[in-house]
Short mmCIF file of C-alpha atoms in Angstrom, two decimals:
data_model
loop_
_atom_site.label_atom_id
_atom_site.label_comp_id
_atom_site.label_asym_id
_atom_site.label_seq_id
_atom_site.Cartn_x
_atom_site.Cartn_y
_atom_site.Cartn_z
CA GLN E 14 -11.07 -8.73 -6.17
CA SER E 15 -8.83 -6.03 -7.27
CA VAL E 16 -10.38 -3.13 -9.59
CA LEU E 17 -6.91 -2.81 -11.10
CA THR E 18 -5.80 -5.47 -13.47
CA GLN E 19 -1.98 -6.35 -14.10
CA PRO E 20 -0.60 -9.37 -16.11
CA PRO E 21 0.24 -12.29 -13.50
CA SER E 22 3.80 -12.34 -14.98
CA VAL E 23 6.41 -10.82 -17.08
CA SER E 24 9.99 -11.99 -17.97
CA ALA E 25 13.04 -11.21 -19.75
CA ALA E 26 16.76 -11.73 -19.96
CA PRO E 27 19.30 -9.66 -17.90
CA GLY E 28 19.95 -6.19 -19.44
CA GLN E 29 16.54 -6.35 -21.31
CA LYS E 30 13.37 -4.15 -20.60
CA VAL E 31 9.87 -5.20 -19.37
CA THR E 32 6.68 -3.21 -19.04
CA ILE E 33 3.95 -3.83 -16.58
CA SER E 34 0.58 -2.59 -17.21
CA CYS E 35 -2.15 -1.54 -14.71
CA SER E 36 -5.64 -1.28 -16.15
CA GLY E 37 -8.48 0.44 -14.36
CA SER E 38 -11.38 2.74 -14.94
CA SER E 39 -12.41 6.32 -14.71
CA SER E 40 -12.94 6.20 -11.10
CA ASN E 41 -9.64 5.24 -10.24
CA ILE E 42 -6.71 5.43 -12.72
CA GLY E 43 -8.45 7.74 -15.09
CA ASN E 44 -8.95 10.74 -12.31
CA ASN E 45 -6.38 9.96 -9.84
CA TYR E 46 -2.46 9.42 -9.63
CA VAL E 47 -0.82 6.18 -9.66
CA SER E 48 1.95 4.79 -7.61
CA TRP E 49 4.02 1.51 -7.89
CA TYR E 50 5.52 -0.79 -5.50
CA GLN E 51 8.23 -3.48 -5.49
CA GLN E 52 8.08 -6.42 -3.19
CA LEU E 53 11.08 -8.53 -2.93
CA PRO E 54 10.44 -12.27 -1.78
CA GLY E 55 9.81 -12.31 2.12
CA THR E 56 10.01 -8.52 2.32
CA ALA E 57 7.54 -5.65 2.73
CA PRO E 58 6.62 -3.53 -0.36
CA LYS E 59 8.87 -0.59 -1.30
CA LEU E 60 7.69 2.60 -3.11
CA LEU E 61 9.10 2.79 -6.61
CA ILE E 62 7.01 5.48 -8.40
CA TYR E 63 4.50 8.13 -6.93
CA GLU E 64 2.55 10.77 -8.80
CA ASN E 65 2.29 8.66 -11.97
CA ASN E 66 5.99 9.14 -12.94
CA LYS E 67 8.13 10.33 -9.89
CA ARG E 68 10.80 8.24 -8.37
CA PRO E 69 11.72 8.80 -4.55
CA SER E 70 15.36 9.34 -3.66
CA GLY E 71 17.36 6.24 -4.18
CA ILE E 72 15.39 4.49 -6.94
CA PRO E 73 17.34 4.21 -10.14
CA ASP E 74 16.15 5.75 -13.16
CA ARG E 75 15.81 2.26 -14.59
CA PHE E 76 12.45 2.23 -13.42
CA SER E 77 9.95 4.53 -14.95
CA GLY E 78 6.28 5.10 -14.86
CA SER E 79 3.66 6.57 -17.18
CA LYS E 80 -0.15 7.09 -17.25
CA SER E 81 -2.59 7.54 -20.13
CA GLY E 82 -6.33 7.51 -19.70
CA THR E 83 -7.42 4.70 -17.52
CA SER E 84 -4.07 2.78 -17.65
CA ALA E 85 -0.86 3.19 -16.26
CA THR E 86 2.79 1.29 -16.98
CA LEU E 87 5.87 0.68 -15.19
CA GLY E 88 8.80 0.10 -17.21
CA ILE E 89 12.02 -1.62 -15.95
CA THR E 90 15.25 -1.27 -18.29
CA GLY E 91 18.58 -2.95 -17.93
CA LEU E 92 16.92 -5.86 -16.00
CA GLN E 93 18.96 -7.47 -13.18
CA THR E 94 18.56 -10.35 -11.06
CA GLY E 95 17.86 -8.31 -8.21
CA ASP E 96 14.87 -7.13 -9.84
CA GLU E 97 12.93 -10.46 -9.48
CA ALA E 98 9.93 -9.44 -7.36
CA ASP E 99 6.24 -8.66 -7.36
CA TYR E 100 5.13 -5.38 -8.47
CA TYR E 101 1.87 -3.55 -7.47
CA CYS E 102 0.31 -0.53 -8.90
CA GLY E 103 -1.96 1.43 -6.59
CA THR E 104 -4.37 4.40 -6.88
CA TRP E 105 -7.38 5.99 -5.26
CA ASP E 106 -10.81 4.77 -6.34
CA SER E 107 -13.47 7.55 -5.96
CA SER E 108 -16.48 5.21 -6.38
CA LEU E 109 -18.88 4.62 -3.51
CA SER E 110 -18.54 1.19 -3.54
CA ALA E 111 -14.67 1.12 -3.79
CA GLY E 112 -13.73 4.16 -2.12
CA GLY E 113 -10.29 4.44 -0.91
CA GLU E 114 -6.84 3.18 -1.96
CA VAL E 115 -6.92 0.16 -4.45
CA PHE E 116 -3.94 -1.95 -5.51
CA GLY E 117 -3.55 -3.88 -8.58
CA THR E 118 -3.43 -7.72 -8.89
CA GLY E 119 0.46 -7.81 -8.94
CA THR E 120 2.95 -9.03 -11.47
CA LYS E 121 5.71 -11.26 -10.88
CA VAL E 122 8.92 -10.27 -12.75
CA THR E 123 11.43 -13.08 -13.56
CA VAL E 124 14.70 -12.44 -15.01
CA LEU E 125 15.55 -15.40 -17.34
CA GLN V 25 14.41 8.96 8.43
CA VAL V 26 10.83 7.62 9.65
CA GLN V 27 10.82 3.86 10.50
CA LEU V 28 7.75 1.89 11.43
CA GLN V 29 7.38 -1.47 13.63
CA GLU V 30 4.30 -3.38 13.93
CA SER V 31 3.60 -5.31 17.13
CA GLY V 32 0.65 -7.52 18.41
CA PRO V 33 -0.53 -11.11 18.84
CA GLY V 34 0.46 -13.55 15.97
CA LEU V 35 -2.53 -15.70 16.78
CA VAL V 36 -6.17 -14.67 17.36
CA LYS V 37 -9.36 -16.89 17.82
CA PRO V 38 -12.12 -16.60 15.55
CA SER V 39 -14.85 -14.12 16.56
CA GLN V 40 -12.42 -12.27 18.79
CA THR V 41 -10.72 -8.71 17.94
CA LEU V 42 -7.32 -8.54 16.34
CA SER V 43 -5.24 -5.72 17.84
CA LEU V 44 -2.08 -4.40 16.32
CA THR V 45 0.09 -1.46 17.09
CA CYS V 46 2.59 0.67 15.07
CA THR V 47 5.43 2.51 16.55
CA VAL V 48 6.84 5.42 14.42
CA SER V 49 10.47 6.35 15.01
CA GLY V 50 12.79 8.79 13.51
CA GLY V 51 10.01 11.51 13.26
CA SER V 52 6.82 12.53 15.05
CA ILE V 53 3.44 11.10 14.22
CA SER V 54 2.14 14.75 14.92
CA SER V 55 4.38 16.50 12.32
CA GLY V 56 1.70 16.51 9.85
CA GLY V 57 2.14 15.84 6.16
CA TYR V 58 1.51 12.06 6.60
CA TYR V 59 -1.61 9.83 7.21
CA TRP V 60 -0.84 6.64 8.72
CA SER V 61 -2.25 3.54 7.25
CA TRP V 62 -2.80 -0.19 7.62
CA ILE V 63 -2.58 -2.52 4.71
CA ARG V 64 -2.82 -6.28 4.67
CA GLN V 65 -1.80 -8.99 2.47
CA HIS V 66 -3.39 -12.48 2.47
CA PRO V 67 -1.21 -15.34 2.18
CA GLY V 68 0.24 -15.40 -1.52
CA LYS V 69 -2.08 -12.79 -2.54
CA GLY V 70 -2.20 -9.03 -3.36
CA LEU V 71 -2.43 -6.00 -1.07
CA GLU V 72 -5.56 -4.75 0.53
CA TRP V 73 -5.89 -1.27 2.03
CA ILE V 74 -7.65 -1.19 5.37
CA GLY V 75 -7.68 2.36 6.29
CA TYR V 76 -5.68 5.27 7.50
CA ILE V 77 -5.65 7.96 10.26
CA TYR V 78 -4.35 11.40 10.38
CA TYR V 79 -2.54 12.63 13.70
CA SER V 80 -5.82 14.66 14.50
CA GLY V 81 -7.92 11.38 14.84
CA SER V 82 -9.58 11.92 11.32
CA THR V 83 -10.00 8.33 9.91
CA TYR V 84 -10.96 6.79 6.42
CA TYR V 85 -11.77 3.27 5.93
CA ASN V 86 -11.98 0.50 3.22
CA PRO V 87 -15.69 0.42 2.86
CA SER V 88 -15.63 -3.54 2.53
CA LEU V 89 -14.11 -3.65 6.19
CA LYS V 90 -15.51 -0.40 7.75
CA SER V 91 -18.10 -2.06 10.04
CA ARG V 92 -15.20 -4.03 11.72
CA VAL V 93 -12.38 -1.67 11.52
CA THR V 94 -11.07 1.01 14.12
CA ILE V 95 -7.73 2.74 13.68
CA SER V 96 -6.76 5.07 16.36
CA VAL V 97 -3.49 7.18 17.30
CA ASP V 98 -1.68 7.88 20.52
CA THR V 99 0.34 10.79 19.78
CA SER V 100 1.94 10.77 23.18
CA LYS V 101 3.56 7.29 22.33
CA ASN V 102 3.96 8.23 18.58
CA GLN V 103 1.86 4.99 17.91
CA PHE V 104 -1.27 4.21 15.96
CA SER V 105 -3.35 1.03 16.25
CA LEU V 106 -5.66 -1.13 14.41
CA LYS V 107 -8.70 -3.02 15.79
CA LEU V 108 -10.46 -5.55 13.48
CA SER V 109 -13.50 -7.21 15.33
CA SER V 110 -15.27 -10.62 14.68
CA VAL V 111 -12.51 -11.97 12.91
CA THR V 112 -12.55 -15.09 10.78
CA ALA V 113 -9.88 -17.32 8.81
CA ALA V 114 -10.23 -14.94 6.02
CA ASP V 115 -8.62 -12.20 8.20
CA THR V 116 -5.29 -14.30 8.34
CA ALA V 117 -2.86 -12.05 6.59
CA VAL V 118 0.20 -10.24 6.96
CA TYR V 119 -0.41 -6.79 8.48
CA TYR V 120 1.64 -3.83 7.23
CA CYS V 121 1.65 -0.22 8.73
CA ALA V 122 2.89 2.58 6.22
CA GLY V 123 3.34 6.29 6.29
CA THR V 124 0.95 7.87 3.64
CA ARG V 125 1.11 10.92 1.76
CA GLY V 126 -2.17 11.98 0.39
CA TYR V 127 -3.66 15.12 -1.02
CA TYR V 128 -6.11 16.57 -3.75
CA ASP V 129 -4.54 18.44 -6.35
CA SER V 130 -6.21 21.65 -7.95
CA SER V 131 -8.11 19.52 -10.36
CA GLY V 132 -9.71 17.38 -7.51
CA TYR V 133 -7.30 14.37 -8.39
CA ARG V 134 -6.30 12.28 -5.39
CA ASN V 135 -2.37 11.72 -4.98
CA ASN V 136 -1.64 9.07 -2.57
CA TRP V 137 1.44 7.10 -1.91
CA PHE V 138 2.65 4.86 0.76
CA ASP V 139 6.28 5.27 1.99
CA PRO V 140 7.81 3.97 4.26
CA TRP V 141 6.41 0.64 5.29
CA GLY V 142 6.97 -1.56 8.39
CA GLN V 143 8.21 -4.96 8.06
CA GLY V 144 4.79 -6.68 8.45
CA THR V 145 3.52 -9.04 10.93
CA LEU V 146 1.58 -12.24 10.22
CA VAL V 147 -1.75 -12.77 12.11
CA THR V 148 -3.20 -15.99 11.98
CA VAL V 149 -6.79 -16.49 12.89
CA SER V 150 -7.27 -20.07 14.35
CA SER V 151 -9.00 -21.78 17.22
#
């Protein structure tokens, strides 16, 4: 089971905003950087955010990331039907038992 | 632009070894700056990092899989590979390879991200 907890689903109407939380601990989010991935149905994940809040080239500024303490948040504004996907957070876990990269449980975004 | 493509058998028998290869194109696997990772996704489930390798051969594995995993690199072919031994039905998953940026900052914080990803390949463990 994942050490990073995300809500199973979030939804909003087109044009609205959604936020996705990613909750961890001091051994992971609290002392390492967070990245976020979008997985459209039937496709491979795609990098959305790295280094907590940076967007790769080509990712619109409708997507934003932030981190506070042992939690991180992905925000999506101006929601579009094409944003319907699963979203995962990821970070490094420094604990002996989980050492290495860990991912969140995933959140399904539905555009109403 | 770096692209990755997984290849290997789609069906493996229980107790045997799963073997996959990832071919890197559009850049050299030895150019540095990247680690090369394997990540899997069980049907309908989330992502699980398996491990990564640097072009020099240094590896780091998920502790939960470490006893069964070997990741290797062939710089002459611009490929890296995954071997997972003693597989069971629980190893049925889509396996992805991914380029990985990773470093420790001045405070000792780890910064890791995965980009690009291969398209993934489904491996089913069944007799």
